[in-house]
PDB file of C-alpha atoms and ligand atoms in Angstrom:
ATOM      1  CA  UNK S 263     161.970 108.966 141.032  1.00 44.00           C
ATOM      2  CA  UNK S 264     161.156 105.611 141.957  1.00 44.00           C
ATOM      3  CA  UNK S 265     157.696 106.542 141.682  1.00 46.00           C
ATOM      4  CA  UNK S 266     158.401 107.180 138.145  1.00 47.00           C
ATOM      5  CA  UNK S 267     159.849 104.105 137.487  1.00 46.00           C
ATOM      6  CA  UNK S 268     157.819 101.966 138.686  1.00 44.00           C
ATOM      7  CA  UNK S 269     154.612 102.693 136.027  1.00 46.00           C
ATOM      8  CA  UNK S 270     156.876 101.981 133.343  1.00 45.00           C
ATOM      9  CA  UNK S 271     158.445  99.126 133.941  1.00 42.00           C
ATOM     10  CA  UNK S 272     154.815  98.058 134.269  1.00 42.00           C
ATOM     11  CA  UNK S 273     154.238  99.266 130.592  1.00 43.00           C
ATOM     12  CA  UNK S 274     157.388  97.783 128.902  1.00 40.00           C
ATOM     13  CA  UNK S 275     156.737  94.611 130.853  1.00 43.00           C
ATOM     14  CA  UNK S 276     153.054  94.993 129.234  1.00 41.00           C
ATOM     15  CA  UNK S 277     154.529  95.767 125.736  1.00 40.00           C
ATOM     16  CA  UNK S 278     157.132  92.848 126.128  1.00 39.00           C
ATOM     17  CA  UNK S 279     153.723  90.157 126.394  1.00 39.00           C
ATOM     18  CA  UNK S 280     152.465  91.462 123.670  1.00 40.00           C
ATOM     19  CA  UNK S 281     154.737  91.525 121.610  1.00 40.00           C
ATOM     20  CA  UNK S 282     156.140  87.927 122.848  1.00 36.00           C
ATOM     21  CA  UNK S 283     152.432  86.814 121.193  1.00 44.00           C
ATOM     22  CA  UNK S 284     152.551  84.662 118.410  1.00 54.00           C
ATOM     23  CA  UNK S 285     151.038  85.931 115.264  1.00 66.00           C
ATOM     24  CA  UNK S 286     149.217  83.657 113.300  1.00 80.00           C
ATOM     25  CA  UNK S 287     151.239  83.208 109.981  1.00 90.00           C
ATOM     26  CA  UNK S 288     149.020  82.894 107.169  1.00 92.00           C
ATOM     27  CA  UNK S 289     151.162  80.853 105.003  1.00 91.00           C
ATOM     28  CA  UNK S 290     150.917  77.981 107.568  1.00 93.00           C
ATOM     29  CA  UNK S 291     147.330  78.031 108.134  1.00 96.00           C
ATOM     30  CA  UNK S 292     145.243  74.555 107.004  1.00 97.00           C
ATOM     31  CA  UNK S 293     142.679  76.639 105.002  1.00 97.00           C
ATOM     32  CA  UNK S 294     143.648  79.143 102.663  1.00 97.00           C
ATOM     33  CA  UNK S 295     141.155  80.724 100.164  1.00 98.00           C
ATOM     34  CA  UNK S 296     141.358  83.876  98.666  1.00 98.00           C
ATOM     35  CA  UNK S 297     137.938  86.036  98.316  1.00 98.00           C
ATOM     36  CA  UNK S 298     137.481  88.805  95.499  1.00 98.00           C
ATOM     37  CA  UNK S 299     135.144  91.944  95.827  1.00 98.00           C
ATOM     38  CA  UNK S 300     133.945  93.804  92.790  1.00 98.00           C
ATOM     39  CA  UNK S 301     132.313  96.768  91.813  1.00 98.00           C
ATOM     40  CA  UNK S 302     129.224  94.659  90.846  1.00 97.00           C
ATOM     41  CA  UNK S 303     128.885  94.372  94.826  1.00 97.00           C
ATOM     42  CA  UNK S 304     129.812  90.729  94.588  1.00 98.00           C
ATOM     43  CA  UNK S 305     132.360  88.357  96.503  1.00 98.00           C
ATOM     44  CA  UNK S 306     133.779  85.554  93.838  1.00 98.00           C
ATOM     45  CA  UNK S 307     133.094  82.585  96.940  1.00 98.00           C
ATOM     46  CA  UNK S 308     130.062  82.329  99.295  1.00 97.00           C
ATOM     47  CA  UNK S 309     130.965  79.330 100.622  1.00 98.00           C
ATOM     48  CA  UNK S 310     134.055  77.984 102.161  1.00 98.00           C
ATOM     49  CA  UNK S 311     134.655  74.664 103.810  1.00 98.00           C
ATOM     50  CA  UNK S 312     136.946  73.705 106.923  1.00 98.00           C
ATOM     51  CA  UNK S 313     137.198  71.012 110.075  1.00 98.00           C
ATOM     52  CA  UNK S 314     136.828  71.989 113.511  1.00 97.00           C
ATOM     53  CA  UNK S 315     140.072  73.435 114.730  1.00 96.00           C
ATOM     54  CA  UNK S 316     141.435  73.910 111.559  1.00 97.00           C
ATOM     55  CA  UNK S 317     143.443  77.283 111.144  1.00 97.00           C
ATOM     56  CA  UNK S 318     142.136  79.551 108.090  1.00 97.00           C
ATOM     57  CA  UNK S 319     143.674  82.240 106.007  1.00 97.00           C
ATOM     58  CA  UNK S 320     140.967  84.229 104.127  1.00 98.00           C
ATOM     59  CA  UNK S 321     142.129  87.151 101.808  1.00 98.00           C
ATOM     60  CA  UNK S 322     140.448  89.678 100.592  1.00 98.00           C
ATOM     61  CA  UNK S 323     140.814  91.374  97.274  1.00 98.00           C
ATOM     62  CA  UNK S 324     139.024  94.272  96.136  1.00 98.00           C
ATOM     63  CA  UNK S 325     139.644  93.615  92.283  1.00 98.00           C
ATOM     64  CA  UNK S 326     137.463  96.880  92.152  1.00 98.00           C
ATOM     65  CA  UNK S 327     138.224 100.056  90.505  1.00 98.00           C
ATOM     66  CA  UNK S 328     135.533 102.510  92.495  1.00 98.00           C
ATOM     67  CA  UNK S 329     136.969 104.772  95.137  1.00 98.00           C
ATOM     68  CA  UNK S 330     136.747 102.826  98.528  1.00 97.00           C
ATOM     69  CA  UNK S 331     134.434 105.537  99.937  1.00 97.00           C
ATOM     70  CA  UNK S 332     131.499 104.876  97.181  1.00 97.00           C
ATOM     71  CA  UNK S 333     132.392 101.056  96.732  1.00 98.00           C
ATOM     72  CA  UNK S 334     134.527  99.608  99.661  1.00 98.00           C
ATOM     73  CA  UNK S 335     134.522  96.229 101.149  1.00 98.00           C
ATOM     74  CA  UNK S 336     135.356  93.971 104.170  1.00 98.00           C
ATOM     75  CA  UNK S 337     134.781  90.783 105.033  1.00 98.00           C
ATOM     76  CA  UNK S 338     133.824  89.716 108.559  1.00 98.00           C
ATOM     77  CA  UNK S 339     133.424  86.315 110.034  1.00 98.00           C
ATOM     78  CA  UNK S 340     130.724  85.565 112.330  1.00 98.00           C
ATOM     79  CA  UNK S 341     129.678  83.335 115.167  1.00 98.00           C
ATOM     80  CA  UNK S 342     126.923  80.337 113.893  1.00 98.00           C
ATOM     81  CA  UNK S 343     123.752  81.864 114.180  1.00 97.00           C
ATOM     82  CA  UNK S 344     124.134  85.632 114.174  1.00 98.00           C
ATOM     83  CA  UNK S 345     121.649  87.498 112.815  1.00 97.00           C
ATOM     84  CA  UNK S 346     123.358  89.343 110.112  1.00 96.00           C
ATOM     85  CA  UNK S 347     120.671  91.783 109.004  1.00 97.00           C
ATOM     86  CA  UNK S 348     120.930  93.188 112.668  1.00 97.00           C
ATOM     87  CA  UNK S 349     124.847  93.037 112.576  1.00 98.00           C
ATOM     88  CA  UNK S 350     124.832  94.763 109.488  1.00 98.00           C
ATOM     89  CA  UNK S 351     122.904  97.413 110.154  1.00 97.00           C
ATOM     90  CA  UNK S 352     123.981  97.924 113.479  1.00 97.00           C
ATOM     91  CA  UNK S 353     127.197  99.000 111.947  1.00 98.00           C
ATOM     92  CA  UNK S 354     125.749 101.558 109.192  1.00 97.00           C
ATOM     93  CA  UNK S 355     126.729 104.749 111.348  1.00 97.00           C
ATOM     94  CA  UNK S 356     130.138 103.222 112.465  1.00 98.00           C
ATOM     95  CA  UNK S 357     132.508 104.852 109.030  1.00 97.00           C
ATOM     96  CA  UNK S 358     135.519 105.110 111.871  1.00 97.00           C
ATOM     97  CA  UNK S 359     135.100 101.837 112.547  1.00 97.00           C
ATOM     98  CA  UNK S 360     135.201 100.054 109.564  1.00 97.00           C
ATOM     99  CA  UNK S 361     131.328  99.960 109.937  1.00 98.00           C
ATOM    100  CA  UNK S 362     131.319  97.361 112.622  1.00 98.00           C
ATOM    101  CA  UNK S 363     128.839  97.406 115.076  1.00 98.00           C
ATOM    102  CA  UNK S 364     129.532  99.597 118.674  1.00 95.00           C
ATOM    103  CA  UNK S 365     127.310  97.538 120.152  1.00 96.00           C
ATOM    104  CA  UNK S 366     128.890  95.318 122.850  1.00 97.00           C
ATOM    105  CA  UNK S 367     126.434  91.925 122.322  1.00 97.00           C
ATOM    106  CA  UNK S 368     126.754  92.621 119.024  1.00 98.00           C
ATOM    107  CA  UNK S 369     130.406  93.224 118.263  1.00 97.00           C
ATOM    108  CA  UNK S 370     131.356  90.259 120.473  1.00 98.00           C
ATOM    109  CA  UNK S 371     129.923  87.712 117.654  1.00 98.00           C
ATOM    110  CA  UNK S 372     132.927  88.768 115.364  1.00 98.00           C
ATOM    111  CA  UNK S 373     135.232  85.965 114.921  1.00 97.00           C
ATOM    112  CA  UNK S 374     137.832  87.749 112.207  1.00 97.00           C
ATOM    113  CA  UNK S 375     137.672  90.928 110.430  1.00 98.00           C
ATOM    114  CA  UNK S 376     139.157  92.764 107.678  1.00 98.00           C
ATOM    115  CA  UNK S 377     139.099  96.399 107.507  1.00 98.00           C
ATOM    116  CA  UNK S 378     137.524  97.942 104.617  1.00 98.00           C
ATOM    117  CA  UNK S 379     139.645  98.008 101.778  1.00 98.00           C
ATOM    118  CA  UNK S 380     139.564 100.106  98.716  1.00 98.00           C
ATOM    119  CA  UNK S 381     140.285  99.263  95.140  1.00 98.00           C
ATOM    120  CA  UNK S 382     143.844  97.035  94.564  1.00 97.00           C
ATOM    121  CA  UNK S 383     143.748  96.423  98.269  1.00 98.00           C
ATOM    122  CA  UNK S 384     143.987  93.280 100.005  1.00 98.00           C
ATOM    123  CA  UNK S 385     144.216  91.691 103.896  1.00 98.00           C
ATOM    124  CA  UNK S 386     144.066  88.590 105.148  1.00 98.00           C
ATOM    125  CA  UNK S 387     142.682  87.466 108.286  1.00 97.00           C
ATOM    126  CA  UNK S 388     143.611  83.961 110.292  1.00 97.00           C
ATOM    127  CA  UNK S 389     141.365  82.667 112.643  1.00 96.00           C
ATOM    128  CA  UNK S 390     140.630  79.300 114.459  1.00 96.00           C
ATOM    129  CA  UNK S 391     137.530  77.646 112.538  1.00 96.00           C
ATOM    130  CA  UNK S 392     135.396  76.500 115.683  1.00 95.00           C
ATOM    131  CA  UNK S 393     133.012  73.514 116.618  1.00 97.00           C
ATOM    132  CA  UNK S 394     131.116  72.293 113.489  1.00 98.00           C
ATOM    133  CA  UNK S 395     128.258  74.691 112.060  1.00 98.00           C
ATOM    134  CA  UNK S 396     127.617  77.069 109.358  1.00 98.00           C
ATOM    135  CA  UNK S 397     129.705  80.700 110.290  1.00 98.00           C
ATOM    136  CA  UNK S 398     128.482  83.440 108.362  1.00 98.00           C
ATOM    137  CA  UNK S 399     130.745  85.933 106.606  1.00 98.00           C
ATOM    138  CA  UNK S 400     129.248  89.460 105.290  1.00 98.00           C
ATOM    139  CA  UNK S 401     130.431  92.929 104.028  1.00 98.00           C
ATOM    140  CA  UNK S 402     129.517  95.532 106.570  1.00 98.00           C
ATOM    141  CA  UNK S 403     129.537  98.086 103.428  1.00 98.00           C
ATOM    142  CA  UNK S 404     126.643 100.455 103.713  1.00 97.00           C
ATOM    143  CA  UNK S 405     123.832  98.341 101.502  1.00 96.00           C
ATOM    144  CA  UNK S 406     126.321  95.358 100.354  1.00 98.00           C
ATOM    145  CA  UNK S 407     125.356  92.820 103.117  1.00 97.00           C
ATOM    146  CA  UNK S 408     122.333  91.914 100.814  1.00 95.00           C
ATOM    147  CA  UNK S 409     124.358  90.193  98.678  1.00 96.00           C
ATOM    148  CA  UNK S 410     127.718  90.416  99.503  1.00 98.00           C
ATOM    149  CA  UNK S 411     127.732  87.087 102.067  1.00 98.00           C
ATOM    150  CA  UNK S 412     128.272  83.802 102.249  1.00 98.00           C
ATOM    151  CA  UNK S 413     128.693  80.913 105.198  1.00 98.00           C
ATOM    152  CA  UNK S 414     131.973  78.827 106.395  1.00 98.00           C
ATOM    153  CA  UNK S 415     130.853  75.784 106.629  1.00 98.00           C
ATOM    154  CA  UNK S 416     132.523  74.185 109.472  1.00 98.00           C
ATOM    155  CA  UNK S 417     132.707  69.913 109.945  1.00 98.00           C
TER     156      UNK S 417
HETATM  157 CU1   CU F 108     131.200  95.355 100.012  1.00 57.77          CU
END
């Protein structure tokens, strides 16, 4: 019995610390801007501007009407300096994943995501903006990173 015990007072003790993290609360963060997707393929901003260790809140609204599956869209936040042609594409094949990329090197230049959201929906993400630099943000949509992107630009 003791056996028993033992694992899972391991796991609540694990599910206690994670739920004792503190979730970032949007309506506190320094930055807040709100980002619309369309059916044109087209985010409303493509350029957003915050101060090193600034918190910010991005939302995203797919204003859209298209089902999510012809016409969805995400945003994602990336490291200064990714390459976002390769991101992008490494993430094509990836539907179950919200077309992120699998690849390790790769997915580890995500700073914030959003998951891909259909028409009406909306999600926002709250992240940490980092040392000064330009952090790009894309829709991993099959064929929308073309134009659906734009850069943080950090001071
Ligand atoms: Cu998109």
């Amino acid at each position: 019995m003791k056996k028993f015990l033992l694992p899972l007072t391991a796991v609540a003790l694990a599910t206690g610390l994670t739920l004792a993290e503190e979730k970032a609360d949007p309506a506190k963060a320094d930055v807040k801007v709100t980002i619309t997707g369309n059916d044109l393929m087209k985010y409303d901003k493509t350029e957003i501007e915050a101060k090193a260790g600034q918190t910010v809140a991005i939302t995203l609204k797919n204003i859209g009407a298209l089902p999510k599956e012809a016409m969805g869209h995400n945003v994602v936040i990336l490291k200064p300096g990714t390459d976002i042609i390769k991101f992008a594409i490494g993430g094509i094949a990836n539907k179950a994943g919200g077309y992120l990329p699998t690849d390790a090197s790769l997915a580890a230049q995500i700073i914030a995501n959003t998951k891909i959201l259909g028409p009406k929906e909306e999600e926002t993400i709250v992240f940490k903006a980092g040392a000064a630099g330009d952090y790009p943000y894309l829709c991993t949509f099959p064929g929308h990173f073309g134009v659906m992107k734009g850069v943080i630009k950090v001071k």
